[in-house]
Coordinates of C-alpha atoms and ligand atoms in Angstrom, one line a residue:
X1352 CA 21.3 30.6 -80.6
X1353 CA 23.8 28.8 -82.8
X1354 CA 26.2 26.0 -83.1
X1355 CA 29.6 26.4 -84.5
X1356 CA 31.7 24.4 -86.9
X1357 CA 35.4 24.6 -87.7
X1358 CA 36.5 22.8 -90.8
X1359 CA 40.2 22.2 -91.4
X1360 CA 40.7 25.6 -89.9
X1361 CA 44.3 26.7 -90.4
X1362 CA 46.2 29.9 -89.5
X1363 CA 49.8 30.5 -90.4
X1364 CA 51.8 33.6 -89.2
X1365 CA 54.9 33.8 -91.4
X1366 CA 56.9 30.7 -90.3
X1367 CA 54.5 29.8 -87.4
X1368 CA 51.7 27.3 -88.0
X1369 CA 49.5 28.6 -85.1
X1370 CA 46.4 26.5 -86.0
X1371 CA 46.8 23.3 -87.9
X1372 CA 43.7 22.0 -89.7
X1373 CA 41.4 21.9 -86.8
X1374 CA 38.0 20.2 -87.2
X1375 CA 35.5 20.8 -84.4
X1376 CA 31.7 20.8 -84.1
X1377 CA 30.4 22.8 -81.2
X1378 CA 26.7 22.2 -80.4
X1379 CA 24.2 25.0 -79.9
X1380 CA 24.3 26.0 -76.2
X1381 CA 27.3 23.9 -75.4
X1382 CA 30.0 25.1 -73.0
X1383 CA 33.2 24.1 -74.8
X1384 CA 36.6 24.8 -73.3
X1385 CA 39.7 25.1 -75.5
X1386 CA 42.5 23.9 -73.3
X1387 CA 46.3 23.9 -74.0
X1388 CA 49.6 25.3 -72.9
X1389 CA 50.9 28.8 -73.7
X1390 CA 51.5 29.2 -77.4
X1391 CA 49.4 26.2 -78.5
X1392 CA 47.2 28.3 -80.7
X1393 CA 44.0 28.4 -78.6
X1394 CA 43.6 32.2 -78.6
X1395 CA 44.1 32.2 -82.3
X1396 CA 41.3 29.7 -82.8
X1397 CA 39.0 32.1 -80.7
X1398 CA 40.1 35.1 -82.7
X1399 CA 39.4 33.2 -86.0
X1400 CA 35.9 32.5 -84.7
X1401 CA 35.4 36.1 -83.7
X1402 CA 36.7 37.3 -87.1
X1403 CA 39.7 39.2 -85.6
X1404 CA 41.9 36.9 -87.7
X1405 CA 41.4 35.6 -91.2
X1406 CA 42.0 31.9 -91.8
X1407 CA 44.9 30.8 -94.0
X1408 CA 42.6 28.0 -95.1
X1409 CA 39.5 26.2 -93.8
X1410 CA 36.3 27.6 -92.7
X1411 CA 34.4 28.9 -89.6
X1412 CA 30.6 28.4 -89.7
X1413 CA 28.1 29.9 -87.2
X1414 CA 24.6 28.6 -87.3
X1415 CA 25.3 26.6 -90.4
X1416 CA 26.6 29.6 -92.4
X1417 CA 30.3 30.0 -93.4
X1418 CA 31.4 33.4 -91.9
X1419 CA 34.9 33.7 -93.2
X1420 CA 34.0 36.8 -95.0
X1421 CA 31.5 38.2 -92.5
X1422 CA 32.5 41.3 -90.6
X1423 CA 33.2 40.6 -86.8
X1424 CA 30.4 42.9 -85.8
X1425 CA 27.9 40.9 -87.9
X1426 CA 28.8 37.5 -86.6
X1427 CA 26.6 37.6 -83.6
X1428 CA 29.4 36.8 -81.3
X1429 CA 30.7 38.6 -78.2
X1430 CA 34.2 38.3 -76.8
X1431 CA 35.5 38.8 -73.3
X1432 CA 39.3 39.3 -73.0
X1433 CA 41.6 38.7 -70.2
X1434 CA 42.3 42.5 -70.0
X1435 CA 38.6 43.4 -69.8
X1436 CA 39.2 46.4 -72.0
X1437 CA 36.8 48.8 -70.2
X1438 CA 36.6 52.5 -71.1
X1439 CA 38.2 54.2 -68.0
X1440 CA 36.3 57.5 -68.4
X1441 CA 32.9 55.8 -68.7
X1442 CA 30.8 54.6 -65.8
X1443 CA 29.9 50.9 -65.5
X1444 CA 26.4 51.6 -67.0
X1445 CA 28.0 53.5 -69.9
X1446 CA 30.5 50.7 -70.5
X1447 CA 27.7 48.1 -70.7
X1448 CA 25.8 50.5 -73.0
X1449 CA 28.5 50.6 -75.6
X1450 CA 27.3 47.6 -77.7
X1451 CA 23.7 48.7 -77.3
X1452 CA 24.3 52.2 -78.5
X1453 CA 26.0 50.8 -81.6
X1454 CA 22.8 48.9 -82.3
X1455 CA 20.9 52.2 -82.1
X1456 CA 18.3 50.9 -79.7
X1457 CA 16.0 53.3 -77.9
X1458 CA 17.3 54.7 -74.6
X1459 CA 14.5 53.1 -72.5
X1460 CA 15.2 49.6 -74.0
X1461 CA 18.9 50.1 -73.4
X1462 CA 18.3 51.0 -69.8
X1463 CA 16.2 47.9 -69.2
X1464 CA 18.8 45.7 -70.8
X1465 CA 21.6 47.3 -68.8
X1466 CA 19.7 46.8 -65.6
X1467 CA 18.9 43.1 -66.5
X1468 CA 22.6 42.3 -67.2
X1469 CA 23.7 44.1 -64.1
X1470 CA 21.3 42.1 -62.0
X1471 CA 22.5 38.9 -63.6
X1472 CA 26.0 39.6 -62.7
X1473 CA 25.3 41.2 -59.3
X1474 CA 26.7 44.6 -60.1
X1475 CA 23.5 46.6 -60.0
X1476 CA 24.8 48.8 -57.2
X1477 CA 28.0 49.7 -59.1
X1478 CA 26.4 51.2 -62.3
X1479 CA 27.5 54.7 -61.4
X1480 CA 31.1 53.9 -60.7
X1481 CA 34.1 54.2 -63.0
X1482 CA 36.4 51.2 -63.6
X1483 CA 39.1 52.6 -61.5
X1484 CA 36.7 52.5 -58.5
X1485 CA 36.2 48.7 -58.9
X1486 CA 38.0 45.6 -57.8
X1487 CA 39.5 43.2 -60.4
X1488 CA 36.5 40.8 -59.9
X1489 CA 34.0 43.6 -60.3
X1490 CA 35.7 44.8 -63.5
X1491 CA 35.6 41.3 -64.8
X1492 CA 31.8 41.2 -64.2
X1493 CA 31.3 44.5 -66.0
X1494 CA 33.1 43.1 -69.0
X1495 CA 30.9 40.0 -68.9
X1496 CA 27.8 42.2 -68.5
X1497 CA 28.8 44.2 -71.6
X1498 CA 29.2 41.0 -73.5
X1499 CA 26.0 39.3 -72.5
X1500 CA 23.8 42.4 -72.8
X1501 CA 23.2 42.0 -76.5
X1502 CA 22.4 38.3 -76.2
X1503 CA 25.0 37.1 -78.7
X1504 CA 24.5 33.7 -80.3
X1505 CA 28.0 32.7 -79.3
X1506 CA 30.0 33.9 -76.3
X1507 CA 33.8 33.8 -76.7
X1508 CA 36.0 34.1 -73.6
X1509 CA 39.8 34.3 -73.6
X1510 CA 41.2 33.5 -70.1
X1511 CA 38.7 35.8 -68.4
X1512 CA 39.6 34.7 -64.9
X1513 CA 43.4 34.9 -65.1
X1514 CA 43.6 38.4 -63.4
X1515 CA 41.5 37.2 -60.4
X1516 CA 42.9 35.9 -57.1
X1517 CA 42.5 32.2 -56.3
X1518 CA 39.4 32.5 -54.1
X1519 CA 37.6 34.8 -56.6
X1520 CA 38.5 32.4 -59.4
X1521 CA 36.7 29.6 -57.7
X1522 CA 33.6 31.7 -57.1
X1523 CA 33.5 33.1 -60.6
X1524 CA 33.9 29.6 -62.1
X1525 CA 30.7 28.6 -60.5
X1526 CA 29.0 31.8 -61.5
X1527 CA 30.0 31.3 -65.2
X1528 CA 28.5 27.9 -65.2
X1529 CA 25.3 29.3 -63.7
X1530 CA 25.3 32.1 -66.2
X1531 CA 25.7 29.6 -69.1
X1532 CA 22.7 27.7 -67.7
X1533 CA 20.6 30.8 -67.6
X1534 CA 21.6 32.3 -70.9
X1535 CA 21.1 29.3 -73.1
X1536 CA 24.0 30.5 -75.3
X1537 CA 27.0 28.7 -76.8
X1538 CA 30.1 29.4 -74.8
X1539 CA 33.6 28.9 -76.2
X1540 CA 36.2 29.5 -73.4
X1541 CA 39.9 29.5 -73.7
X1542 CA 42.2 28.6 -70.8
X1543 CA 45.5 26.9 -70.0
X1544 CA 44.1 26.0 -66.6
X1545 CA 42.9 22.4 -66.5
X1546 CA 40.9 23.0 -63.3
X1547 CA 38.8 25.6 -65.1
X1548 CA 38.3 23.2 -68.0
X1549 CA 37.4 20.2 -65.8
X1550 CA 35.0 22.1 -63.6
X1551 CA 33.1 24.2 -66.3
X1552 CA 33.2 22.4 -69.6
X1553 CA 30.5 20.2 -71.2
X1554 CA 33.4 19.2 -73.4
X1555 CA 37.1 20.0 -73.4
X1556 CA 39.1 20.4 -76.6
X1557 CA 42.7 19.9 -75.9
X1558 CA 45.0 21.7 -78.3
X1559 CA 48.8 21.4 -78.5
X1560 CA 51.2 22.6 -81.2
X1561 CA 48.2 24.0 -83.1
X1562 CA 46.5 20.6 -83.4
X1563 CA 43.4 19.3 -81.8
X1564 CA 44.6 16.4 -79.7
X1565 CA 41.3 15.2 -78.2
X1566 CA 37.8 16.5 -77.6
X1567 CA 35.4 15.0 -75.1
X1568 CA 33.7 15.4 -71.7
X1569 CA 36.2 16.3 -68.9
X1570 CA 35.9 12.8 -67.4
X1571 CA 36.7 11.1 -70.7
X1572 CA 39.7 13.3 -71.4
X1573 CA 41.0 12.5 -67.9
X1574 CA 40.2 8.8 -67.9
X1575 CA 41.0 8.0 -71.5
X1576 CA 43.6 10.4 -72.8
X1577 CA 44.0 10.0 -76.6
X1578 CA 47.8 10.3 -76.4
X1579 CA 50.8 10.9 -74.2
X1580 CA 50.5 14.7 -74.7
X1581 CA 47.0 14.8 -73.3
X1582 CA 48.0 12.3 -70.5
X1583 CA 50.8 14.6 -69.5
X1584 CA 48.8 17.8 -69.7
X1585 CA 45.7 16.8 -67.8
X1586 CA 46.0 16.0 -64.1
X1587 CA 48.1 17.4 -61.3
X1588 CA 50.5 15.8 -60.8
X1589 CA 50.3 14.4 -64.4
X1590 CA 50.0 10.8 -65.4
X1591 CA 53.1 8.7 -64.8
X1592 CA 54.4 7.4 -68.1
X1593 CA 57.1 4.8 -68.2
X1594 CA 58.6 3.0 -71.2
X1595 CA 58.7 -0.7 -70.6
X1596 CA 58.2 -4.1 -71.9
X1597 CA 55.0 -6.1 -71.1
X1598 CA 57.0 -8.6 -69.0
X1599 CA 57.1 -5.9 -66.3
X1600 CA 53.4 -6.2 -65.9
X1601 CA 52.4 -9.7 -67.0
X1602 CA 49.0 -9.6 -65.4
X1603 CA 47.9 -6.5 -67.3
X1604 CA 50.0 -5.8 -70.3
X1605 CA 49.1 -6.3 -74.0
X1606 CA 50.1 -9.7 -75.2
X1607 CA 52.0 -9.1 -78.5
X1608 CA 55.4 -8.5 -76.8
X1609 CA 56.1 -5.1 -78.1
X1610 CA 57.5 -2.2 -76.1
X1611 CA 54.8 0.2 -74.9
X1612 CA 54.5 3.3 -72.8
X1613 CA 52.7 2.4 -69.6
X1614 CA 50.7 5.1 -67.9
X1615 CA 49.0 5.3 -64.6
X1616 CA 47.7 8.2 -62.5
X1617 CA 49.3 9.0 -59.1
X1618 CA 46.1 8.0 -57.4
X1619 CA 45.9 4.6 -59.2
X1620 CA 48.9 2.9 -57.7
X1621 CA 49.4 1.0 -54.4
X1622 CA 52.6 0.8 -52.4
X1623 CA 53.2 -2.9 -51.7
X1624 CA 56.2 -5.2 -51.4
X1625 CA 54.8 -7.4 -54.1
X1626 CA 54.5 -4.6 -56.6
X1627 CA 55.8 -5.4 -60.1
X1628 CA 57.4 -2.0 -60.4
X1629 CA 60.4 -1.6 -58.2
X1630 CA 61.6 1.9 -57.3
X1631 CA 63.4 4.0 -54.8
X1632 CA 61.9 6.9 -52.9
X1633 CA 63.4 10.3 -53.8
X1634 CA 61.2 12.7 -51.9
X1635 CA 58.0 12.8 -50.0
X1636 CA 56.0 16.1 -50.2
X1637 CA 53.3 16.7 -47.6
X1638 CA 50.3 18.8 -48.9
X1639 CA 48.2 18.5 -45.8
X1640 CA 45.3 16.6 -47.3
X1641 CA 47.6 14.2 -49.2
X1642 CA 51.2 13.3 -49.6
X1643 CA 53.1 12.9 -52.9
X1644 CA 55.8 10.3 -53.0
X1645 CA 58.3 10.8 -55.8
X1646 CA 60.2 7.7 -56.8
X1647 CA 62.8 6.7 -59.3
X1648 CA 62.2 3.4 -61.2
X1649 CA 64.6 1.4 -63.3
X1650 CA 65.8 3.3 -66.4
X1651 CA 65.9 6.5 -64.3
X1652 CA 62.2 7.5 -65.0
X1653 CA 60.3 9.3 -62.3
X1654 CA 57.0 8.2 -60.8
X1655 CA 54.7 10.1 -58.4
X1656 CA 52.2 8.4 -56.1
X1657 CA 49.4 10.1 -54.2
X1658 CA 49.1 8.8 -50.7
X1659 CA 46.6 9.6 -47.9
X1660 CA 48.2 11.6 -45.1
X1661 CA 47.5 8.8 -42.5
X1662 CA 49.0 5.9 -44.6
X1663 CA 52.4 4.6 -43.8
X1664 CA 55.0 5.3 -46.4
X1665 CA 58.7 4.6 -46.8
X1666 CA 61.3 7.2 -46.2
X1667 CA 63.6 9.0 -48.6
X1668 CA 66.1 6.6 -50.2
X1669 CA 64.2 3.4 -49.3
X1670 CA 63.3 0.8 -51.9
X1671 CA 59.6 0.6 -52.8
X1672 CA 57.3 -1.8 -54.6
X1673 CA 54.5 -0.3 -56.7
X1674 CA 51.4 -1.9 -58.1
X1675 CA 49.4 0.2 -60.5
X1676 CA 45.7 -0.6 -60.2
X1677 CA 44.6 -3.1 -62.8
X1678 CA 41.9 -1.6 -65.0
X1679 CA 43.4 1.9 -64.5
X1680 CA 46.5 1.3 -66.5
X1681 CA 46.9 3.0 -69.9
X1682 CA 49.2 2.0 -72.8
X1683 CA 50.5 4.2 -75.5
X1684 CA 52.5 3.6 -78.7
X1685 CA 56.1 4.8 -78.0
X1686 CA 56.6 6.1 -81.5
X1687 CA 53.4 7.9 -82.1
X1688 CA 52.3 8.5 -78.5
X1689 CA 48.8 7.3 -79.4
X1690 CA 46.6 5.4 -76.9
X1691 CA 46.6 1.7 -77.6
X1692 CA 43.3 -0.2 -77.2
Ligands
LIG931 P1 48.7 32.0 -74.6 O1 48.0 31.1 -73.7 O2 50.2 32.3 -74.2 O3 47.9 33.2 -75.0 P2 47.9 30.6 -77.0 O4 47.7 29.1 -76.9 O5 46.6 31.4 -76.9 O6 48.9 31.2 -76.0 P3 48.3 31.9 -79.6 O7 48.2 33.3 -79.0 O8 47.1 31.4 -80.3 O9 48.6 30.9 -78.4 O10 49.6 31.8 -80.5 C1 49.9 30.6 -81.2 C2 51.2 30.8 -81.9 O11 51.1 31.8 -82.9 C3 52.3 31.3 -81.0 O12 53.5 30.7 -81.4 C4 52.4 32.8 -81.3 O13 53.7 33.3 -81.1 C5 52.0 32.8 -82.7 N1 51.2 34.1 -83.0 C6 50.0 34.5 -82.5 N2 49.7 35.7 -83.0 C7 50.6 36.0 -83.9 C8 50.8 37.2 -84.8 N3 49.9 38.1 -84.9 N4 51.9 37.2 -85.5 C9 52.9 36.2 -85.5 N5 52.7 35.1 -84.7 C10 51.6 35.0 -83.9

């Protein structure tokens, strides 16, 4: 059991600053998700924790001990990759046995541990098969079983669900949360998929351009994004962001008269003739359970509104009045992108 601290953790590859001075405290037994777009540096953070990369500067501590110079095998972490990396010529049982053999445990103990991990991941009836005889989801469970079997202090996962189809991803998400609850182990999980982050994490750490943008519970990151980058990245469709002066929203805007970026989520806006934001409907998309109305507002900016399928909505090309819900409007500094109080 161990918490994890990253202190000013930095990794430079030639001319790329992949990880830029990240400070992060991860509590013992926490489920922390590192979330960000492709190339933001999240896998590199995980590899630095695992010891597969050496920091350019800063430190990684596990259980209160700096481990920069500790061999990956001695860090008490286990990592599951997107590719699973199973040995094709070994059976499922032999694959799960690999980390146990290297610990030189007696055969009987190893068999018990393999059986327990297989039970936990519901693959007990597959122990005699080879990876080629398994589905993608089953292979992924074998990789997880191999990682949990030696009870690491920290469990690192790099996009472990990305090879699964949509239905299996939903199921496996729930299983991972359950597994985390049962194992009492710290999980650090990398993904670019905000749904995975929102549904599984105790806290989400949003990374963009190598920098930690925000860390907090999923609801906080969604409801109070720290900057426009986070506001744009979390939420589908993302938060609407329009640059405007407070006079456009006299009832809700900050009072000092400066230009701000006004943000509101697609579900936090009403279509009403009295709306202070005037626009024109460009396109209505019907998704069955909801409709998305895409509008253009003065200045050429685009705004998306989420509407119940039964609600009346204007047609393409019609003018529209929009009233973002007071109390659900966000303001950001146009030059720094930072959230304004
Ligand atoms: P993805 O979701 O696509 O895997 P990521 O957020 O995990 O992306 P990283 O793999 O951490 O991103 O890469 C961060 C940056 O560092 C990228 O610009 C990448 O090209 C660069 N990078 C990563 N590994 C190396 C390396 N070994 N040598 C040079 N550059 C690297």
